[in-house]
CSV table of C-alpha atoms in Angstrom, one decimal:
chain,number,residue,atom,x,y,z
F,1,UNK,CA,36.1,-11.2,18.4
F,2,UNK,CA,36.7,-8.2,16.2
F,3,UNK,CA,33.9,-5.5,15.5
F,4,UNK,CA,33.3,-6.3,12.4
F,5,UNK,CA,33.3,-10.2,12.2
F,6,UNK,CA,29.5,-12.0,12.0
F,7,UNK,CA,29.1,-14.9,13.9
F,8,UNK,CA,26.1,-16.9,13.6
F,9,UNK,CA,24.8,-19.5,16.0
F,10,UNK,CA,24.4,-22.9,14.3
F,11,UNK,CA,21.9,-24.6,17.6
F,12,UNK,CA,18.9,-23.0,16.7
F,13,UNK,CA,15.6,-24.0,18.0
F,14,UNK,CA,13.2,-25.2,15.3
F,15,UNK,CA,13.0,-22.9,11.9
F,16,UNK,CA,9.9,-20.6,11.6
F,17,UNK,CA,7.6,-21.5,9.3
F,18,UNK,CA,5.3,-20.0,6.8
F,19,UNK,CA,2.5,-20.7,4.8
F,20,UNK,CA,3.9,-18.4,2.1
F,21,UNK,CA,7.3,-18.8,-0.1
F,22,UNK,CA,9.3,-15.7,-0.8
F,23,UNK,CA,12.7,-15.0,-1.4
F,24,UNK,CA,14.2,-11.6,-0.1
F,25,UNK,CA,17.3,-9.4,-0.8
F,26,UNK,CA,19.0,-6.8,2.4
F,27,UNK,CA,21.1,-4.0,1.3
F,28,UNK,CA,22.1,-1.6,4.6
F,29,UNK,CA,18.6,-0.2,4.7
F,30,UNK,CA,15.9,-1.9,2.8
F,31,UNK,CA,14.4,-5.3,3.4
F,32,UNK,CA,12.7,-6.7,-0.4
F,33,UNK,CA,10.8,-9.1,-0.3
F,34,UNK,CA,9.5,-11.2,-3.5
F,35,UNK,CA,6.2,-13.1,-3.4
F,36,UNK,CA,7.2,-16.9,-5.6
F,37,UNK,CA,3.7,-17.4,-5.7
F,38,UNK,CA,4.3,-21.1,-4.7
F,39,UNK,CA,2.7,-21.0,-0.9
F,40,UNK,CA,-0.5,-22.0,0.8
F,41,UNK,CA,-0.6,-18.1,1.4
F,42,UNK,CA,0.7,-14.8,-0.2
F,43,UNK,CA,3.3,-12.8,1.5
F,44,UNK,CA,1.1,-9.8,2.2
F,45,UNK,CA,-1.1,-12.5,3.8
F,46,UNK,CA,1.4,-13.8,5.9
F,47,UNK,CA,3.7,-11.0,6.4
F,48,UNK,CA,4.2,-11.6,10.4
F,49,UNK,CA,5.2,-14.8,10.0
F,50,UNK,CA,7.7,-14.3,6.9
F,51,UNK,CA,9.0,-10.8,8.9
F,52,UNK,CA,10.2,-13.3,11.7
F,53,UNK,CA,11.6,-15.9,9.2
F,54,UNK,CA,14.1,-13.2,8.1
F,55,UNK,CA,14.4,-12.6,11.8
F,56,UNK,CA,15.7,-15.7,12.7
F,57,UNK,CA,17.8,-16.4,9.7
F,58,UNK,CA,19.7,-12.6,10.5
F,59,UNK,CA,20.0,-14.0,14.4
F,60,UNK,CA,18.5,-10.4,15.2
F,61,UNK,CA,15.8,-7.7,15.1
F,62,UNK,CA,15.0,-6.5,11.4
F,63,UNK,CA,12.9,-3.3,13.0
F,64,UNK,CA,15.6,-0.7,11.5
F,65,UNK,CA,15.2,-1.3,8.1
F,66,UNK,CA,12.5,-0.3,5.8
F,67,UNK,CA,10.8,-3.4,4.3
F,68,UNK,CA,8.8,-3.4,1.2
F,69,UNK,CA,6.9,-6.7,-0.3
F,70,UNK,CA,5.8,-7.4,-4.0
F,71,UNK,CA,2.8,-9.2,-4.1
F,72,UNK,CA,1.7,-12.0,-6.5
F,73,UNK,CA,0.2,-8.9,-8.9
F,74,UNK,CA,3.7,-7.4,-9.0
F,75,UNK,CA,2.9,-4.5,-7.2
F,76,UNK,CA,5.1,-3.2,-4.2
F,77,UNK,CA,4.1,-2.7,-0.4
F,78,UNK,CA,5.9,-0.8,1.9
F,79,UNK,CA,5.9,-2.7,5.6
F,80,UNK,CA,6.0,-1.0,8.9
F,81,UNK,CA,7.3,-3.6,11.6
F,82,UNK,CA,7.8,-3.4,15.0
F,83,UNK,CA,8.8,-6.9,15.6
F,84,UNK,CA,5.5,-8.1,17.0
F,85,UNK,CA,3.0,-7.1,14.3
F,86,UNK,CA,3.6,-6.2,10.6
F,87,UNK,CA,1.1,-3.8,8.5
F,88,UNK,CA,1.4,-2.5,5.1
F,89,UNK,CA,0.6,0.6,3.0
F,90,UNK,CA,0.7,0.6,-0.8
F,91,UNK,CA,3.2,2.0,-2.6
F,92,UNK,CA,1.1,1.9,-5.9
F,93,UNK,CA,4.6,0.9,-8.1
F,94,UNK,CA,5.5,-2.3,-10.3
F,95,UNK,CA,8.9,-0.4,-10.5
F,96,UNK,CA,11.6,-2.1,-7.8
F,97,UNK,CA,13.3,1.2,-7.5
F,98,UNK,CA,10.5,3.7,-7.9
F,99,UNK,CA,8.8,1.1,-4.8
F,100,UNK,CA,12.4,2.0,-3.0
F,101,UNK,CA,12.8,5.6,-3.7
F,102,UNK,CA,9.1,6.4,-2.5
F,103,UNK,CA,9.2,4.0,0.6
F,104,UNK,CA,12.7,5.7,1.6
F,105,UNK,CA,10.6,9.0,1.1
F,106,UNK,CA,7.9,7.5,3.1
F,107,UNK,CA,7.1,8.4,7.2
């Protein structure tokens, strides 16, 4: 297999689940995540479980990037995750890029 080429494996055990509905975006370094507001819970309610969603749809650790979440308010969390337990810190922006420039900026 060449360096470059993604292979995915299609026998997964059984999907995580959570009792919040996001969608999310990945560029090389930031994780987004958007709160739909359509789930039993919020995202920043159920980050852990939602963190290792994105986990097992990548096939991998996500513990590199930098993660932000926008809650159901529209206001942008940055995430710190060490692939066992997910906190946040506020970011204090409704702004998508302001919320990426200051959480780059952050630690």
């Amino acid at each position: 297999m060449n360096k470059h080429e993604i292979t995915f494996n299609t026998e997964l055990s059984d999907q995580i689940r959570t009792r919040a509905d996001s969608t999310y975006k990945i560029t090389p370094t930031v994780i987004s995540i958007f709160d739909t507001g359509l789930g039993q819970r919020s995202v920043t309610e159920d980050i852990e479980a939602v963190l290792r969603k994105i986990e097992y749809w990548h096939q991998g650790s996500i513990t590199k990037f930098k993660i932000m979440c926008r809650d159901g308010k529209g206001f942008w969390h940055g995430v710190r995750w060490d692939g066992k337990i997910g906190s946040r810190f506020a970011l204090g922006e409704t702004d998508e890029r302001t919320a990426r420039k200051k959480l780059l900026e952050s630690e």
